Amino acid sequence: MTLFWFRRDLRLNDNRALFHALTDQTDVLPLFIFDTTILNQLEKQDARVNFIHELLTKIQTKLQQNGKSLAVFHGNPVDIFAQLIAKHPIQAVYANRDYEPNARKRDKAIFELLATNNIPFQTYKDQVIFEKNEVVKDDGLPYVVYTPYANKWKSKLQTIQLNFTESENHLQQLVTHNYPFLSLEDIGFNKPTIQVVNFDVSEQLIDQYEQTRNFPALNKTSFLGAHLRFGAVSIREMVQKARKSAQPTFLNELIWREFFMQILWHFPHTAKTSFKPKYDAIQWNNNEADFKKWCNGQTGYPFVDAGMRELNATGHMHNRVRMIVASFLCKHLLIDWRWGETYFAQKLLDYEQASNVGNWQWAAGSGVDAAPYFRIFNPSEQIKKFDNQFEYIKKWVPELNELSYPSPIIDHKFARERCLQVYKAAVG
């Protein structure tokens, strides 16, 4: 028996490792593991866990139409694999690669377990177009500035074929088995009140993306993030759609995703510490009462409050607004970017560690290709540029003109001057 391990690739079509497992081997057991080391840190109503289960249910339905089924386990992956090895003669394990620091540690432990049992661990590139060292500078060093990385990425794209694997056409190679398909309740979770919404990658959205993406009231973002995060869609399919447009902005956003992924791959310490080490010397204020007001959308700055309320209510926040709320936390309130990154990790349905860390460090000035520390968003000016009719703000802050709406938590001019002093003292 061969094992195929679903992870961040929850689809049957154009799934690289699944295709290779099904075309290389016979009697393939498809499995998914609800990893308790991750689940134990989550609330029992987590829309991301529900979304994963919905994607697994789609896979299960398709497999059942072919007389097959998906094995779903709940536990520590190392323990699950040890049990499977004890029960079955395993020929090989196939999976698509994952690049996050914790995933790399997990996969190292699995590789070592399999190696002691003389079982090959076959991994494939699936969730990105280019991985690891595939897009680097001519001297072999990683890019730490987006534009030259994107230029190299695009020129490299011209030299390859975006091959789509017809993995869904080989399901007859799957083995029949008696392992269960666990329900959401079986793993200790309940249906959440919020859900991952469908994505939009229509030609119209992609072509107009540059004109519309900065205005949250228009609701013209793709909502693709969560679907890419869990592999509900093929990145090759999305890039193919994006490159057909004469307007490059949407493709550039997909490249930003891979830029931050390769940064986290080359510099895994940036998940916890600043890319620019001297920024770890900043004397953050870290006022817990201020942080709570920011989390709850009660800062008295309407754009910031609207964004945080949208996040808390829906698990989503418009991209432009993410920049505004992140800059406000780090520079107006002088609260460590890691506090904001952790809060977003808890709340965002499209949470992707590489992008989240990369964007928070960008906002704090401590990351790769970051805004200079003296660039400080003025939240009132941002309203004039991006929500001048207050449509988005009034949706989330209906009490805006009432006495019940709080006064600004801090004066902008004071906050700006304080930020400049504190940053300059740390980084010169």
Short mmCIF file of C-alpha atoms in Angstrom, two decimals:
data_model
loop_
_atom_site.label_atom_id
_atom_site.label_comp_id
_atom_site.label_asym_id
_atom_site.label_seq_id
_atom_site.Cartn_x
_atom_site.Cartn_y
_atom_site.Cartn_z
CA MET A 1 0.00 0.00 0.00
CA THR A 2 1.08 3.58 -0.76
CA LEU A 3 -0.10 6.56 1.28
CA PHE A 4 -1.11 9.90 -0.21
CA TRP A 5 -1.26 12.60 2.47
CA PHE A 6 -3.54 15.59 1.78
CA ARG A 7 -2.31 18.77 3.49
CA ARG A 8 -2.57 22.21 1.88
CA ASP A 9 -3.84 20.77 -1.40
CA LEU A 10 -7.48 19.91 -0.70
CA ARG A 11 -8.63 19.14 -4.23
CA LEU A 12 -8.54 16.20 -6.63
CA ASN A 13 -7.79 18.14 -9.83
CA ASP A 14 -4.26 19.26 -10.78
CA ASN A 15 -2.81 17.91 -7.54
CA ARG A 16 0.87 17.17 -8.23
CA ALA A 17 1.73 14.62 -5.54
CA LEU A 18 -1.63 12.88 -5.92
CA PHE A 19 -1.04 12.54 -9.67
CA HIS A 20 2.40 11.01 -9.11
CA ALA A 21 1.13 8.65 -6.41
CA LEU A 22 -1.70 7.42 -8.66
CA THR A 23 0.45 7.03 -11.78
CA ASP A 24 3.51 5.54 -10.00
CA GLN A 25 1.70 3.15 -7.67
CA THR A 26 -1.37 0.97 -7.21
CA ASP A 27 -3.39 0.62 -3.98
CA VAL A 28 -3.05 4.21 -2.83
CA LEU A 29 -4.67 5.15 0.49
CA PRO A 30 -5.72 8.84 0.48
CA LEU A 31 -5.63 10.32 3.97
CA PHE A 32 -5.96 13.56 5.88
CA ILE A 33 -4.84 14.19 9.46
CA PHE A 34 -6.52 16.76 11.68
CA ASP A 35 -3.33 17.67 13.52
CA THR A 36 -4.02 18.04 17.25
CA THR A 37 -0.85 20.10 17.77
CA ILE A 38 -2.58 22.79 15.67
CA LEU A 39 -6.24 22.19 16.59
CA ASN A 40 -5.58 22.30 20.34
CA GLN A 41 -4.64 25.99 19.99
CA LEU A 42 -7.94 26.96 18.30
CA GLU A 43 -11.42 27.91 19.45
CA LYS A 44 -13.92 25.09 18.97
CA GLN A 45 -15.83 27.15 16.40
CA ASP A 46 -13.13 27.94 13.86
CA ALA A 47 -14.33 28.74 10.35
CA ARG A 48 -11.02 27.58 8.86
CA VAL A 49 -11.41 24.11 10.37
CA ASN A 50 -14.98 24.04 9.07
CA PHE A 51 -13.74 25.08 5.61
CA ILE A 52 -11.16 22.29 5.64
CA HIS A 53 -13.90 19.82 6.56
CA GLU A 54 -16.14 21.13 3.75
CA LEU A 55 -13.30 20.64 1.24
CA LEU A 56 -12.67 17.13 2.55
CA THR A 57 -16.40 16.40 2.23
CA LYS A 58 -16.27 17.46 -1.45
CA ILE A 59 -13.33 15.11 -1.98
CA GLN A 60 -15.14 12.31 -0.15
CA THR A 61 -18.30 12.76 -2.25
CA LYS A 62 -16.27 12.52 -5.48
CA LEU A 63 -14.38 9.47 -4.24
CA GLN A 64 -17.60 7.73 -3.20
CA GLN A 65 -18.92 8.21 -6.73
CA ASN A 66 -15.91 6.13 -7.79
CA GLY A 67 -16.44 3.50 -5.09
CA LYS A 68 -13.55 4.84 -2.97
CA SER A 69 -13.22 6.91 0.22
CA LEU A 70 -10.93 9.23 2.14
CA ALA A 71 -9.39 8.16 5.46
CA VAL A 72 -9.56 10.99 8.01
CA PHE A 73 -7.52 10.81 11.22
CA HIS A 74 -7.31 12.99 14.32
CA GLY A 75 -4.06 13.15 16.27
CA ASN A 76 -0.36 13.87 16.03
CA PRO A 77 0.86 13.04 12.48
CA VAL A 78 3.93 11.17 13.76
CA ASP A 79 1.70 8.93 15.91
CA ILE A 80 -0.76 8.34 13.04
CA PHE A 81 2.01 7.32 10.64
CA ALA A 82 3.57 5.03 13.27
CA GLN A 83 0.19 3.28 13.64
CA LEU A 84 -0.24 2.94 9.86
CA ILE A 85 3.28 1.51 9.48
CA ALA A 86 2.53 -1.03 12.21
CA LYS A 87 -0.69 -2.14 10.47
CA HIS A 88 0.29 -2.15 6.78
CA PRO A 89 3.29 -2.84 4.58
CA ILE A 90 3.80 0.74 3.29
CA GLN A 91 5.59 1.12 -0.06
CA ALA A 92 5.93 4.92 -0.02
CA VAL A 93 4.34 8.13 1.24
CA TYR A 94 3.50 10.95 -1.20
CA ALA A 95 2.77 14.57 -0.24
CA ASN A 96 3.07 18.09 -1.57
CA ARG A 97 5.71 20.30 0.02
CA ASP A 98 4.94 22.83 2.73
CA TYR A 99 7.34 25.68 3.48
CA GLU A 100 6.32 27.11 6.86
CA PRO A 101 8.80 26.59 9.75
CA ASN A 102 6.47 24.38 11.81
CA ALA A 103 5.50 22.33 8.75
CA ARG A 104 9.18 21.80 7.95
CA LYS A 105 9.80 20.51 11.49
CA ARG A 106 6.79 18.18 11.21
CA ASP A 107 7.93 16.86 7.84
CA LYS A 108 11.48 16.29 9.14
CA ALA A 109 10.04 14.14 11.96
CA ILE A 110 7.88 12.19 9.46
CA PHE A 111 10.84 11.74 7.10
CA GLU A 112 12.97 10.34 9.92
CA LEU A 113 10.20 7.95 11.04
CA LEU A 114 9.73 6.71 7.47
CA ALA A 115 13.47 6.42 6.87
CA THR A 116 13.91 4.14 9.91
CA ASN A 117 11.31 1.88 8.26
CA ASN A 118 12.93 2.13 4.80
CA ILE A 119 9.88 3.94 3.38
CA PRO A 120 10.51 6.70 0.81
CA PHE A 121 8.87 10.10 1.43
CA GLN A 122 8.14 11.54 -2.03
CA THR A 123 7.33 15.25 -2.00
CA TYR A 124 6.36 17.59 -4.84
CA LYS A 125 5.97 21.30 -5.56
CA ASP A 126 2.28 22.15 -5.78
CA GLN A 127 1.21 25.32 -3.92
CA VAL A 128 3.60 27.69 -5.72
CA ILE A 129 4.91 28.23 -9.23
CA PHE A 130 8.50 28.68 -7.99
CA GLU A 131 9.89 27.48 -4.67
CA LYS A 132 12.99 27.68 -2.48
CA ASN A 133 15.98 28.64 -4.68
CA GLU A 134 14.18 28.67 -8.02
CA VAL A 135 14.03 32.48 -8.20
CA VAL A 136 17.24 33.95 -6.77
CA LYS A 137 19.73 36.63 -7.74
CA ASP A 138 22.50 35.83 -10.22
CA ASP A 139 24.89 35.27 -7.30
CA GLY A 140 22.53 32.67 -5.79
CA LEU A 141 21.40 34.85 -2.89
CA PRO A 142 17.67 35.34 -2.20
CA TYR A 143 15.91 38.49 -3.30
CA VAL A 144 14.84 40.75 -0.45
CA VAL A 145 13.25 43.45 -2.65
CA TYR A 146 9.99 42.66 -4.43
CA THR A 147 10.41 44.36 -7.84
CA PRO A 148 13.58 42.57 -9.02
CA TYR A 149 12.16 39.31 -7.63
CA ALA A 150 8.92 39.83 -9.58
CA ASN A 151 10.84 40.67 -12.77
CA LYS A 152 12.91 37.48 -12.49
CA TRP A 153 9.78 35.48 -11.59
CA LYS A 154 7.96 36.75 -14.71
CA SER A 155 10.89 36.13 -17.03
CA LYS A 156 11.25 32.60 -15.64
CA LEU A 157 7.53 32.02 -16.16
CA GLN A 158 8.04 32.66 -19.88
CA THR A 159 10.51 29.76 -20.05
CA ILE A 160 8.29 27.04 -18.54
CA GLN A 161 5.10 25.24 -19.39
CA LEU A 162 2.33 25.55 -16.78
CA ASN A 163 1.56 21.85 -16.86
CA PHE A 164 -1.76 20.75 -15.39
CA THR A 165 -1.88 17.21 -14.05
CA GLU A 166 -5.09 15.23 -14.54
CA SER A 167 -4.90 13.64 -11.11
CA GLU A 168 -8.68 13.23 -10.88
CA ASN A 169 -8.61 10.83 -13.87
CA HIS A 170 -6.68 8.10 -12.02
CA LEU A 171 -8.86 7.50 -8.96
CA GLN A 172 -9.21 3.80 -9.81
CA GLN A 173 -5.73 3.34 -8.30
CA LEU A 174 -7.10 4.18 -4.84
CA VAL A 175 -7.45 1.31 -2.39
CA THR A 176 -10.69 0.42 -0.61
CA HIS A 177 -10.39 0.51 3.17
CA ASN A 178 -12.34 0.61 6.43
CA TYR A 179 -10.96 3.81 7.93
CA PRO A 180 -13.60 6.37 8.94
CA PHE A 181 -14.41 9.77 7.49
CA LEU A 182 -14.58 11.83 10.69
CA SER A 183 -17.26 14.49 11.16
CA LEU A 184 -16.58 17.98 12.50
CA GLU A 185 -18.05 16.85 15.84
CA ASP A 186 -15.77 13.79 15.90
CA ILE A 187 -12.75 16.10 16.15
CA GLY A 188 -14.39 18.28 18.82
CA PHE A 189 -15.46 21.22 16.66
CA ASN A 190 -18.83 22.86 15.96
CA LYS A 191 -20.27 24.72 12.98
CA PRO A 192 -19.11 28.35 13.15
CA THR A 193 -21.26 31.42 12.68
CA ILE A 194 -19.01 32.75 9.90
CA GLN A 195 -17.83 31.01 6.74
CA VAL A 196 -15.21 31.29 4.03
CA VAL A 197 -16.91 32.98 1.08
CA ASN A 198 -16.62 32.01 -2.58
CA PHE A 199 -13.87 33.62 -4.62
CA ASP A 200 -14.14 35.73 -7.77
CA VAL A 201 -11.44 35.51 -10.42
CA SER A 202 -13.61 36.65 -13.31
CA GLU A 203 -11.99 38.41 -16.26
CA GLN A 204 -13.79 41.60 -15.25
CA LEU A 205 -12.43 41.56 -11.69
CA ILE A 206 -8.88 40.86 -12.87
CA ASP A 207 -8.97 43.48 -15.63
CA GLN A 208 -10.33 46.17 -13.28
CA TYR A 209 -8.29 45.16 -10.24
CA GLU A 210 -5.89 48.11 -10.39
CA GLN A 211 -8.76 50.61 -10.51
CA THR A 212 -10.95 49.05 -7.84
CA ARG A 213 -8.82 47.16 -5.31
CA ASN A 214 -8.04 50.09 -2.99
CA PHE A 215 -11.64 51.10 -2.28
CA PRO A 216 -13.17 48.87 0.41
CA ALA A 217 -16.75 50.04 -0.22
CA LEU A 218 -16.59 48.55 -3.74
CA ASN A 219 -15.91 45.03 -2.40
CA LYS A 220 -13.80 44.26 -5.47
CA THR A 221 -11.24 41.90 -3.98
CA SER A 222 -11.10 38.29 -5.11
CA PHE A 223 -11.47 36.51 -1.71
CA LEU A 224 -9.03 34.00 -3.18
CA GLY A 225 -6.67 33.93 -0.19
CA ALA A 226 -8.31 31.18 1.89
CA HIS A 227 -8.83 29.01 -1.19
CA LEU A 228 -5.13 29.24 -2.06
CA ARG A 229 -4.15 28.74 1.59
CA PHE A 230 -5.79 25.34 1.76
CA GLY A 231 -5.26 24.36 -1.87
CA ALA A 232 -8.94 24.37 -2.80
CA VAL A 233 -7.77 25.76 -6.16
CA SER A 234 -4.65 25.21 -8.24
CA ILE A 235 -2.15 28.08 -8.24
CA ARG A 236 -1.29 27.14 -11.85
CA GLU A 237 -4.92 27.67 -12.86
CA MET A 238 -5.01 31.05 -11.08
CA VAL A 239 -1.76 32.26 -12.66
CA GLN A 240 -3.01 31.15 -16.07
CA LYS A 241 -6.14 33.27 -15.61
CA ALA A 242 -4.15 36.26 -14.32
CA ARG A 243 -1.56 36.27 -17.12
CA LYS A 244 -4.30 36.47 -19.79
CA SER A 245 -5.10 39.99 -18.62
CA ALA A 246 -3.32 43.01 -20.09
CA GLN A 247 -3.49 44.46 -16.58
CA PRO A 248 -0.64 43.00 -14.45
CA THR A 249 -1.84 43.97 -10.96
CA PHE A 250 -3.63 40.74 -10.08
CA LEU A 251 -0.69 38.62 -11.23
CA ASN A 252 1.60 40.87 -9.19
CA GLU A 253 -0.44 40.05 -6.08
CA LEU A 254 0.05 36.32 -6.71
CA ILE A 255 3.79 37.00 -7.05
CA TRP A 256 3.80 38.89 -3.72
CA ARG A 257 2.47 35.69 -2.14
CA GLU A 258 5.42 33.70 -3.48
CA PHE A 259 7.88 36.50 -2.63
CA PHE A 260 6.88 36.32 1.04
CA MET A 261 6.92 32.50 0.95
CA GLN A 262 10.52 32.44 -0.26
CA ILE A 263 11.47 35.04 2.35
CA LEU A 264 10.08 32.82 5.12
CA TRP A 265 11.83 29.81 3.55
CA HIS A 266 15.25 31.55 3.44
CA PHE A 267 14.78 33.48 6.68
CA PRO A 268 12.56 31.35 8.97
CA HIS A 269 13.55 33.44 12.00
CA THR A 270 11.44 36.29 10.60
CA ALA A 271 8.30 34.54 11.88
CA LYS A 272 9.32 35.77 15.34
CA THR A 273 12.09 38.36 14.95
CA SER A 274 12.65 41.36 12.70
CA PHE A 275 14.25 40.86 9.30
CA LYS A 276 16.27 43.99 10.06
CA PRO A 277 17.75 43.05 13.48
CA LYS A 278 18.14 46.61 14.78
CA TYR A 279 14.35 46.99 14.71
CA ASP A 280 14.15 44.51 17.58
CA ALA A 281 15.65 47.31 19.71
CA ILE A 282 12.49 49.44 19.40
CA GLN A 283 11.09 50.29 22.82
CA TRP A 284 7.46 49.38 22.23
CA ASN A 285 4.81 50.91 24.46
CA ASN A 286 2.68 47.72 24.45
CA ASN A 287 -0.22 49.22 26.41
CA GLU A 288 -2.72 46.37 26.89
CA ALA A 289 -5.73 48.69 27.24
CA ASP A 290 -4.84 50.40 23.94
CA PHE A 291 -4.37 47.02 22.29
CA LYS A 292 -7.79 45.87 23.45
CA LYS A 293 -9.40 49.01 22.02
CA TRP A 294 -7.62 48.36 18.71
CA CYS A 295 -8.81 44.73 18.68
CA ASN A 296 -12.41 45.75 19.38
CA GLY A 297 -12.53 48.65 16.91
CA GLN A 298 -12.85 51.32 19.61
CA THR A 299 -9.88 53.61 18.85
CA GLY A 300 -11.91 56.65 17.76
CA TYR A 301 -10.26 56.47 14.33
CA PRO A 302 -13.12 55.44 12.01
CA PHE A 303 -11.11 53.70 9.28
CA VAL A 304 -9.18 51.65 11.85
CA ASP A 305 -12.32 50.76 13.78
CA ALA A 306 -14.25 49.78 10.65
CA GLY A 307 -11.47 47.43 9.61
CA MET A 308 -11.18 45.72 12.99
CA ARG A 309 -14.94 45.30 13.25
CA GLU A 310 -15.08 43.81 9.76
CA LEU A 311 -12.35 41.36 10.79
CA ASN A 312 -14.07 40.37 14.02
CA ALA A 313 -17.46 39.94 12.35
CA THR A 314 -16.45 38.17 9.14
CA GLY A 315 -12.87 36.86 9.40
CA HIS A 316 -11.98 39.09 6.46
CA MET A 317 -10.49 42.57 6.12
CA HIS A 318 -10.00 44.58 2.95
CA ASN A 319 -6.35 44.72 1.86
CA ARG A 320 -6.02 48.52 1.94
CA VAL A 321 -7.57 48.60 5.41
CA ARG A 322 -5.12 45.94 6.66
CA MET A 323 -2.28 48.36 5.93
CA ILE A 324 -4.05 51.18 7.76
CA VAL A 325 -4.83 49.19 10.92
CA ALA A 326 -1.35 47.62 11.01
CA SER A 327 0.42 50.96 10.63
CA PHE A 328 -1.82 52.45 13.33
CA LEU A 329 -1.01 49.70 15.83
CA CYS A 330 2.75 49.83 15.30
CA LYS A 331 3.28 53.54 14.78
CA HIS A 332 0.44 55.40 16.49
CA LEU A 333 0.11 53.09 19.49
CA LEU A 334 3.72 51.81 19.47
CA ILE A 335 2.57 48.23 19.97
CA ASP A 336 4.84 45.41 18.80
CA TRP A 337 3.94 44.11 15.33
CA ARG A 338 4.00 40.56 16.73
CA TRP A 339 0.90 41.35 18.82
CA GLY A 340 -0.98 42.36 15.68
CA GLU A 341 0.38 39.43 13.67
CA THR A 342 -0.84 37.01 16.36
CA TYR A 343 -4.31 38.61 16.47
CA PHE A 344 -4.63 38.39 12.69
CA ALA A 345 -3.50 34.75 12.84
CA GLN A 346 -6.39 34.02 15.19
CA LYS A 347 -9.01 35.90 13.16
CA LEU A 348 -8.17 35.92 9.45
CA LEU A 349 -9.80 33.15 7.44
CA ASP A 350 -7.14 33.61 4.74
CA TYR A 351 -4.30 33.57 7.28
CA GLU A 352 -1.09 32.62 5.52
CA GLN A 353 1.95 32.82 7.79
CA ALA A 354 4.42 34.06 5.18
CA SER A 355 2.18 36.87 3.92
CA ASN A 356 0.94 37.82 7.37
CA VAL A 357 4.43 38.08 8.85
CA GLY A 358 5.74 39.79 5.73
CA ASN A 359 2.99 42.40 5.66
CA TRP A 360 3.17 43.11 9.41
CA GLN A 361 6.93 43.58 9.21
CA TRP A 362 6.36 45.83 6.18
CA ALA A 363 3.97 47.96 8.22
CA ALA A 364 6.39 48.12 11.16
CA GLY A 365 9.30 49.01 8.88
CA SER A 366 11.29 46.02 10.11
CA GLY A 367 10.86 43.67 7.15
CA VAL A 368 12.07 43.15 3.60
CA ASP A 369 11.26 45.89 1.11
CA ALA A 370 9.49 47.70 3.95
CA ALA A 371 8.15 51.21 4.01
CA PRO A 372 10.69 53.54 5.69
CA TYR A 373 9.90 54.02 9.36
CA PHE A 374 9.21 57.72 8.91
CA ARG A 375 6.31 56.96 6.53
CA ILE A 376 3.33 57.03 8.88
CA PHE A 377 -0.21 56.75 7.54
CA ASN A 378 -2.53 59.57 8.54
CA PRO A 379 -5.85 57.72 9.06
CA SER A 380 -7.92 60.82 8.25
CA GLU A 381 -6.10 61.36 4.95
CA GLN A 382 -6.64 57.67 4.12
CA ILE A 383 -10.40 58.24 4.43
CA LYS A 384 -10.21 61.11 1.92
CA LYS A 385 -8.36 58.89 -0.55
CA PHE A 386 -10.17 55.60 -0.19
CA ASP A 387 -13.58 56.07 1.48
CA ASN A 388 -14.47 59.72 1.05
CA GLN A 389 -18.21 59.04 1.09
CA PHE A 390 -17.81 57.04 4.33
CA GLU A 391 -19.69 54.10 2.76
CA TYR A 392 -17.39 51.43 4.14
CA ILE A 393 -16.94 53.17 7.48
CA LYS A 394 -20.67 53.69 8.09
CA LYS A 395 -21.33 50.02 7.36
CA TRP A 396 -19.10 48.98 10.26
CA VAL A 397 -19.28 52.07 12.49
CA PRO A 398 -22.97 53.04 12.35
CA GLU A 399 -22.66 55.13 15.53
CA LEU A 400 -19.96 57.31 13.92
CA ASN A 401 -21.80 60.62 14.51
CA GLU A 402 -23.31 59.62 17.86
CA LEU A 403 -22.05 60.64 21.29
CA SER A 404 -21.42 56.97 22.01
CA TYR A 405 -18.56 56.83 19.51
CA PRO A 406 -15.25 57.22 21.37
CA SER A 407 -12.90 60.16 21.01
CA PRO A 408 -9.56 59.38 19.33
CA ILE A 409 -7.41 57.20 21.55
CA ILE A 410 -4.37 59.35 20.72
CA ASP A 411 -3.66 62.61 18.89
CA HIS A 412 -2.22 61.96 15.42
CA LYS A 413 0.43 64.70 15.57
CA PHE A 414 1.62 63.58 19.02
CA ALA A 415 1.66 59.92 17.94
CA ARG A 416 3.64 60.70 14.80
CA GLU A 417 6.31 62.68 16.64
CA ARG A 418 6.59 60.07 19.39
CA CYS A 419 6.95 57.29 16.80
CA LEU A 420 9.72 59.11 14.96
CA GLN A 421 11.63 59.66 18.22
CA VAL A 422 11.31 56.06 19.39
CA TYR A 423 12.21 54.56 16.02
CA LYS A 424 15.15 56.92 15.54
CA ALA A 425 16.52 56.04 18.98
CA ALA A 426 16.46 52.35 18.02
CA VAL A 427 17.53 52.32 14.40
CA GLY A 428 19.35 55.64 13.95
#
